[in-house]
Amino acid sequence: MDTMTVIDPQLHKEALAGLRAEPKVLHPKWFYDERGSALFEQITVLPEYYPTRTELSILREHVGRIAPYVEEDAALIELGSGASTKTRILLDALDAVGAYVPVDISETFLRAVAQEIDRSYPDLEVIPLAGDLLQDLDLPDAVSGRPAVGFFPGSTLGNLEPPEARALLRRIRQWPDIAGLVLGTDLVKDPRVLVSAYDDAQGVTAAFNRNVLVRLNREAGADFEPDSFMHEARWNPDKARIEMHLVSRSDQDVRIGSETVSFREGESIHTENSHKYTRATLEAMAEPSGWRIAEFMTDSDGLFAVTVLLPD
Ligand code: AVJ
């Protein structure tokens, strides 16, 4: 194992700004280093973490309701392509898809996904695209002319503040030849169910949350003691979101490179928001961005929703 410290200036700069802010905050995108991505994969199969398995079951049961909106030779553009299980459900059922465009920030990851899908679907054109979801995406030439269907599963949209989420929906709406968007979103429910999904009995989510401190130690020259911070999942009813926090167990100073950040006992670092929606709040977000709901598919317990949005 490589134990050498390689400082990531962007991470150092952003982390320091976040830890100097009041209240302290770190962006959830920093969770996903190698260990963080592996821990997230573990989260998706925890008994308490219902979103992944529920979304999969909705897709399996209702993929036939998506098919009518996918025109011949369509390009399926997946935002933040994760494990390919969800993609495969669509590709297996939607014969009209002619091209698959996985979009992800990690090129290494993209290459692996593209190769896997390429092997399983020899007639499909696979066009991996490295890019940041929050920036303007340059859709490759091969997509132009094809009706584009966006696929944004996993309730990743929920990580964004509502204005950012609306802006992203508006940008997708402006893609050339955009025909629709298949969007996975988690739904508002009993706060006890929500909190336990983000604070599981085995402590995997706690390890996922603390891992960002391990990463700061390695890549931003910090000296956090991760165990001196408590993992906390809080339901914020006013903003309809689960918040993850790391709460300092004591007054302490932490070094970030050559700077020092002080924590009071009980002071938290706000590490993630995961917004939850209802059909009405989802509609209220999508409509100003130029979309209307064509299909709203949910499980029998109403835990999670997969929505087909069409340009209005
Ligand atoms: C990948 C952002 C959808 O918000 O549920 C899981 C991340 N955080 N457990 C979510 C996450 C804690 C997840 N998303």
Short mmCIF file of C-alpha atoms and ligand atoms in Angstrom, two decimals:
data_model
loop_
_atom_site.label_atom_id
_atom_site.label_comp_id
_atom_site.label_asym_id
_atom_site.label_seq_id
_atom_site.Cartn_x
_atom_site.Cartn_y
_atom_site.Cartn_z
CA MET A 1 0.00 0.00 0.00
CA ASP A 2 1.05 3.51 -0.80
CA THR A 3 1.10 5.51 2.41
CA MET A 4 2.75 8.60 0.94
CA THR A 5 0.84 11.82 1.49
CA VAL A 6 -0.24 13.44 -1.75
CA ILE A 7 -1.93 16.75 -1.04
CA ASP A 8 -4.86 17.56 -3.29
CA PRO A 9 -4.83 21.39 -3.40
CA GLN A 10 -8.50 21.62 -4.43
CA LEU A 11 -9.58 19.36 -1.56
CA HIS A 12 -7.34 21.24 0.89
CA LYS A 13 -8.70 24.63 -0.22
CA GLU A 14 -12.38 23.63 -0.22
CA ALA A 15 -12.15 21.65 3.02
CA LEU A 16 -10.44 24.50 4.82
CA ALA A 17 -13.06 27.00 3.61
CA GLY A 18 -15.84 24.66 4.74
CA LEU A 19 -14.28 24.08 8.15
CA ARG A 20 -13.77 27.81 8.64
CA ALA A 21 -17.43 28.48 7.83
CA GLU A 22 -20.13 28.79 10.47
CA PRO A 23 -21.66 26.21 10.73
CA LYS A 24 -18.86 23.91 9.51
CA VAL A 25 -19.55 21.99 6.33
CA LEU A 26 -17.91 19.51 3.94
CA HIS A 27 -19.31 18.67 0.49
CA PRO A 28 -20.59 15.07 0.14
CA LYS A 29 -18.71 14.62 -3.15
CA TRP A 30 -15.57 14.06 -1.04
CA PHE A 31 -17.03 10.83 0.41
CA TYR A 32 -16.29 8.87 -2.73
CA ASP A 33 -12.63 7.91 -2.64
CA GLU A 34 -11.88 4.21 -3.07
CA ARG A 35 -12.82 3.26 0.49
CA GLY A 36 -15.85 5.57 0.48
CA SER A 37 -17.17 4.08 -2.75
CA ALA A 38 -16.73 0.57 -1.33
CA LEU A 39 -18.52 1.59 1.89
CA PHE A 40 -21.37 3.08 -0.15
CA GLU A 41 -21.71 -0.22 -2.02
CA GLN A 42 -22.01 -1.90 1.42
CA ILE A 43 -24.66 0.64 2.46
CA THR A 44 -26.81 -0.25 -0.56
CA VAL A 45 -27.33 -3.80 0.76
CA LEU A 46 -27.91 -2.94 4.45
CA PRO A 47 -31.29 -4.05 5.84
CA GLU A 48 -32.09 -0.46 6.92
CA TYR A 49 -31.08 1.18 3.62
CA TYR A 50 -34.22 0.65 1.52
CA PRO A 51 -33.59 3.08 -1.41
CA THR A 52 -31.39 0.95 -3.65
CA ARG A 53 -33.36 -2.28 -3.45
CA THR A 54 -36.67 -0.43 -3.68
CA GLU A 55 -35.62 1.51 -6.79
CA LEU A 56 -34.43 -1.73 -8.38
CA SER A 57 -37.76 -3.41 -7.71
CA ILE A 58 -39.71 -0.45 -9.13
CA LEU A 59 -37.57 -0.50 -12.28
CA ARG A 60 -38.00 -4.27 -12.69
CA GLU A 61 -41.75 -4.11 -12.20
CA HIS A 62 -42.50 -0.97 -14.22
CA VAL A 63 -39.88 -0.74 -16.96
CA GLY A 64 -42.72 -1.39 -19.44
CA ARG A 65 -44.15 2.01 -18.53
CA ILE A 66 -40.89 3.68 -19.59
CA ALA A 67 -40.69 1.93 -22.98
CA PRO A 68 -43.30 4.09 -24.81
CA TYR A 69 -41.20 7.20 -24.24
CA VAL A 70 -38.02 5.73 -25.72
CA GLU A 71 -37.91 6.30 -29.47
CA GLU A 72 -35.99 4.17 -31.98
CA ASP A 73 -32.19 4.52 -31.75
CA ALA A 74 -32.42 6.67 -28.63
CA ALA A 75 -29.31 7.54 -26.61
CA LEU A 76 -29.63 6.61 -22.94
CA ILE A 77 -27.53 9.10 -20.98
CA GLU A 78 -26.87 8.00 -17.41
CA LEU A 79 -25.79 10.64 -14.93
CA GLY A 80 -23.35 9.52 -12.25
CA SER A 81 -23.33 5.95 -13.50
CA GLY A 82 -22.94 3.69 -10.49
CA ALA A 83 -22.97 -0.10 -10.42
CA SER A 84 -24.61 -1.16 -13.68
CA THR A 85 -27.50 -3.20 -12.19
CA LYS A 86 -30.07 -0.44 -12.80
CA THR A 87 -28.77 0.30 -16.30
CA ARG A 88 -29.07 -3.35 -17.26
CA ILE A 89 -32.73 -3.46 -16.29
CA LEU A 90 -33.37 -0.63 -18.77
CA LEU A 91 -31.10 -1.96 -21.52
CA ASP A 92 -32.62 -5.45 -21.26
CA ALA A 93 -36.16 -4.12 -21.66
CA LEU A 94 -35.75 -1.10 -23.93
CA ASP A 95 -34.87 -2.47 -27.38
CA ALA A 96 -35.06 0.99 -28.95
CA VAL A 97 -31.91 2.20 -27.15
CA GLY A 98 -29.11 2.53 -29.73
CA ALA A 99 -26.44 4.23 -27.65
CA TYR A 100 -25.52 4.23 -23.97
CA VAL A 101 -23.67 7.23 -22.60
CA PRO A 102 -22.45 6.78 -19.01
CA VAL A 103 -21.39 10.09 -17.49
CA ASP A 104 -19.15 10.10 -14.45
CA ILE A 105 -16.46 12.23 -12.90
CA SER A 106 -14.09 9.25 -12.57
CA GLU A 107 -12.48 8.17 -15.86
CA THR A 108 -11.14 4.93 -14.42
CA PHE A 109 -14.59 3.99 -13.25
CA LEU A 110 -16.12 4.98 -16.60
CA ARG A 111 -13.73 2.83 -18.55
CA ALA A 112 -14.64 -0.23 -16.46
CA VAL A 113 -18.40 0.37 -16.80
CA ALA A 114 -18.16 0.99 -20.54
CA GLN A 115 -16.19 -2.20 -21.10
CA GLU A 116 -18.63 -4.30 -19.07
CA ILE A 117 -21.70 -2.98 -20.87
CA ASP A 118 -19.98 -3.19 -24.26
CA ARG A 119 -19.34 -6.89 -23.70
CA SER A 120 -22.92 -7.67 -22.68
CA TYR A 121 -24.62 -5.60 -25.42
CA PRO A 122 -22.58 -5.99 -28.63
CA ASP A 123 -25.08 -4.04 -30.79
CA LEU A 124 -25.14 -1.07 -28.48
CA GLU A 125 -22.91 1.92 -29.08
CA VAL A 126 -21.25 2.77 -25.75
CA ILE A 127 -19.90 6.32 -25.44
CA PRO A 128 -18.43 7.04 -21.99
CA LEU A 129 -18.29 10.70 -21.07
CA ALA A 130 -16.09 12.04 -18.26
CA GLY A 131 -17.59 15.12 -16.72
CA ASP A 132 -19.07 16.90 -13.74
CA LEU A 133 -22.86 16.72 -13.51
CA LEU A 134 -22.94 20.20 -12.10
CA GLN A 135 -21.04 21.74 -15.01
CA ASP A 136 -22.31 21.97 -18.57
CA LEU A 137 -21.86 18.59 -20.18
CA ASP A 138 -20.62 18.43 -23.76
CA LEU A 139 -22.66 15.63 -25.23
CA PRO A 140 -20.55 13.72 -27.75
CA ASP A 141 -21.28 14.03 -31.48
CA ALA A 142 -22.53 10.46 -31.65
CA VAL A 143 -25.45 11.48 -29.45
CA SER A 144 -26.58 14.34 -31.64
CA GLY A 145 -29.42 13.39 -33.93
CA ARG A 146 -30.50 10.65 -31.55
CA PRO A 147 -33.41 11.32 -29.23
CA ALA A 148 -31.78 11.65 -25.80
CA VAL A 149 -33.24 10.01 -22.71
CA GLY A 150 -31.61 10.97 -19.43
CA PHE A 151 -31.35 8.42 -16.60
CA PHE A 152 -30.61 9.83 -13.15
CA PRO A 153 -31.26 7.11 -10.56
CA GLY A 154 -30.29 6.66 -6.91
CA SER A 155 -31.86 9.85 -5.57
CA THR A 156 -28.53 11.55 -6.18
CA LEU A 157 -30.55 14.66 -7.08
CA GLY A 158 -31.43 14.76 -3.38
CA ASN A 159 -27.85 15.67 -2.46
CA LEU A 160 -28.37 19.05 -4.13
CA GLU A 161 -29.95 22.13 -2.60
CA PRO A 162 -33.33 22.79 -4.28
CA PRO A 163 -32.01 25.71 -6.42
CA GLU A 164 -29.09 23.55 -7.63
CA ALA A 165 -31.44 20.67 -8.33
CA ARG A 166 -33.72 22.92 -10.38
CA ALA A 167 -30.71 24.28 -12.29
CA LEU A 168 -29.54 20.75 -13.11
CA LEU A 169 -33.01 19.77 -14.32
CA ARG A 170 -33.07 22.89 -16.50
CA ARG A 171 -29.67 22.06 -18.03
CA ILE A 172 -30.78 18.53 -18.89
CA ARG A 173 -33.95 20.01 -20.39
CA GLN A 174 -31.72 22.07 -22.74
CA TRP A 175 -29.77 19.11 -24.14
CA PRO A 176 -30.21 18.87 -27.91
CA ASP A 177 -32.90 16.36 -28.92
CA ILE A 178 -33.93 15.77 -25.31
CA ALA A 179 -36.91 13.41 -25.24
CA GLY A 180 -37.27 12.56 -21.56
CA LEU A 181 -35.70 11.98 -18.18
CA VAL A 182 -36.06 8.92 -15.96
CA LEU A 183 -35.46 10.19 -12.43
CA GLY A 184 -35.15 8.21 -9.19
CA THR A 185 -36.03 10.10 -6.00
CA ASP A 186 -36.49 9.08 -2.40
CA LEU A 187 -39.83 9.98 -0.79
CA VAL A 188 -40.80 11.59 2.52
CA LYS A 189 -41.79 8.99 5.12
CA ASP A 190 -41.76 8.18 8.86
CA PRO A 191 -38.63 9.94 10.22
CA ARG A 192 -37.73 6.81 12.21
CA VAL A 193 -37.40 4.83 8.98
CA LEU A 194 -35.34 7.63 7.43
CA VAL A 195 -33.02 8.05 10.39
CA SER A 196 -32.29 4.33 10.69
CA ALA A 197 -31.49 4.18 6.94
CA TYR A 198 -28.76 6.74 7.61
CA ASP A 199 -27.66 5.38 11.01
CA ASP A 200 -27.55 1.62 10.60
CA ALA A 201 -26.98 -0.86 13.42
CA GLN A 202 -23.72 -2.18 11.92
CA GLY A 203 -22.21 1.29 11.76
CA VAL A 204 -21.43 1.16 8.04
CA THR A 205 -22.92 4.62 7.44
CA ALA A 206 -20.97 5.96 10.42
CA ALA A 207 -17.76 4.58 8.87
CA PHE A 208 -18.77 6.10 5.50
CA ASN A 209 -19.29 9.48 7.16
CA ARG A 210 -16.03 9.37 9.17
CA ASN A 211 -14.11 8.22 6.11
CA VAL A 212 -14.13 11.80 4.83
CA LEU A 213 -11.91 12.69 7.81
CA VAL A 214 -9.56 9.81 6.98
CA ARG A 215 -9.40 11.19 3.45
CA LEU A 216 -8.65 14.72 4.71
CA ASN A 217 -5.82 13.30 6.80
CA ARG A 218 -4.33 11.61 3.75
CA GLU A 219 -5.06 14.10 0.99
CA ALA A 220 -5.33 17.48 2.74
CA GLY A 221 -2.60 17.14 5.36
CA ALA A 222 -5.07 17.03 8.26
CA ASP A 223 -4.68 15.25 11.61
CA PHE A 224 -8.27 14.36 12.54
CA GLU A 225 -8.92 11.58 15.03
CA PRO A 226 -12.00 10.20 13.25
CA ASP A 227 -13.26 8.44 16.40
CA SER A 228 -13.38 11.74 18.26
CA PHE A 229 -16.39 12.63 16.08
CA MET A 230 -19.84 11.06 16.48
CA HIS A 231 -21.86 10.11 13.43
CA GLU A 232 -25.34 11.63 13.50
CA ALA A 233 -28.29 11.38 11.11
CA ARG A 234 -30.94 14.08 11.68
CA TRP A 235 -34.30 14.55 10.02
CA ASN A 236 -34.88 18.23 9.20
CA PRO A 237 -38.67 18.50 8.78
CA ASP A 238 -38.62 22.12 7.56
CA LYS A 239 -36.34 21.27 4.65
CA ALA A 240 -37.59 17.68 4.19
CA ARG A 241 -34.11 16.26 4.32
CA ILE A 242 -31.89 13.88 6.19
CA GLU A 243 -28.70 15.56 7.30
CA MET A 244 -25.52 13.77 8.19
CA HIS A 245 -23.24 15.36 10.74
CA LEU A 246 -19.94 14.59 12.44
CA VAL A 247 -20.18 15.93 15.99
CA SER A 248 -17.04 16.66 17.99
CA ARG A 249 -16.94 14.70 21.25
CA SER A 250 -14.72 17.33 22.91
CA ASP A 251 -13.13 20.73 22.52
CA GLN A 252 -10.27 20.07 20.14
CA ASP A 253 -7.93 21.61 17.57
CA VAL A 254 -7.33 19.96 14.22
CA ARG A 255 -4.55 20.78 11.81
CA ILE A 256 -5.32 21.12 8.08
CA GLY A 257 -1.95 21.52 6.37
CA SER A 258 -0.39 24.54 8.07
CA GLU A 259 -3.72 25.87 9.40
CA THR A 260 -5.59 25.01 12.58
CA VAL A 261 -9.34 24.64 13.02
CA SER A 262 -10.92 24.62 16.49
CA PHE A 263 -13.97 22.58 17.51
CA ARG A 264 -16.15 23.03 20.55
CA GLU A 265 -17.60 19.93 22.22
CA GLY A 266 -20.89 19.19 20.43
CA GLU A 267 -20.00 21.30 17.38
CA SER A 268 -20.79 19.56 14.12
CA ILE A 269 -19.46 19.30 10.60
CA HIS A 270 -22.47 19.08 8.28
CA THR A 271 -21.39 16.49 5.70
CA GLU A 272 -24.49 15.68 3.64
CA ASN A 273 -28.08 16.54 2.82
CA SER A 274 -30.37 13.94 1.33
CA HIS A 275 -33.62 15.62 0.30
CA LYS A 276 -36.84 13.62 0.29
CA TYR A 277 -39.80 14.47 -1.93
CA THR A 278 -43.49 13.92 -2.43
CA ARG A 279 -45.12 13.78 -5.86
CA ALA A 280 -46.21 17.39 -5.27
CA THR A 281 -42.79 18.74 -4.26
CA LEU A 282 -41.16 16.87 -7.13
CA GLU A 283 -43.65 18.35 -9.57
CA ALA A 284 -43.09 21.82 -8.10
CA MET A 285 -39.36 21.41 -8.70
CA ALA A 286 -39.61 19.93 -12.20
CA GLU A 287 -42.24 22.27 -13.67
CA PRO A 288 -40.29 25.56 -13.49
CA SER A 289 -37.40 23.68 -15.14
CA GLY A 290 -39.55 22.83 -18.16
CA TRP A 291 -40.66 19.29 -17.31
CA ARG A 292 -43.97 17.58 -16.68
CA ILE A 293 -44.56 14.23 -14.99
CA ALA A 294 -45.66 11.56 -17.48
CA GLU A 295 -45.29 8.53 -15.19
CA PHE A 296 -44.88 8.36 -11.42
CA MET A 297 -43.94 4.82 -10.40
CA THR A 298 -43.62 3.78 -6.80
CA ASP A 299 -43.47 0.64 -4.64
CA SER A 300 -46.48 -0.58 -2.66
CA ASP A 301 -45.16 1.04 0.54
CA GLY A 302 -44.57 4.38 -1.21
CA LEU A 303 -40.93 4.47 -0.14
CA PHE A 304 -39.27 5.54 -3.39
CA ALA A 305 -40.32 6.89 -6.80
CA VAL A 306 -39.12 6.53 -10.35
CA THR A 307 -40.56 9.33 -12.49
CA VAL A 308 -40.63 9.77 -16.26
CA LEU A 309 -40.36 13.49 -17.00
CA LEU A 310 -41.17 14.84 -20.47
CA PRO A 311 -40.41 18.26 -21.94
CA ASP A 312 -43.54 20.35 -21.45
C1 AVJ B 1 -25.87 8.29 -3.06
C2 AVJ B 1 -26.55 10.42 -2.33
C3 AVJ B 1 -28.18 8.81 -2.93
O1 AVJ B 1 -28.29 10.19 0.01
O2 AVJ B 1 -28.97 8.16 0.28
C4 AVJ B 1 -26.18 6.89 1.74
C5 AVJ B 1 -25.69 8.63 -0.10
N1 AVJ B 1 -25.39 8.78 2.38
N2 AVJ B 1 -26.06 6.87 3.08
C6 AVJ B 1 -28.16 8.97 -0.14
C7 AVJ B 1 -25.76 8.11 1.30
C8 AVJ B 1 -25.58 8.00 3.46
C9 AVJ B 1 -26.93 8.44 -0.90
N3 AVJ B 1 -26.88 9.00 -2.29
#
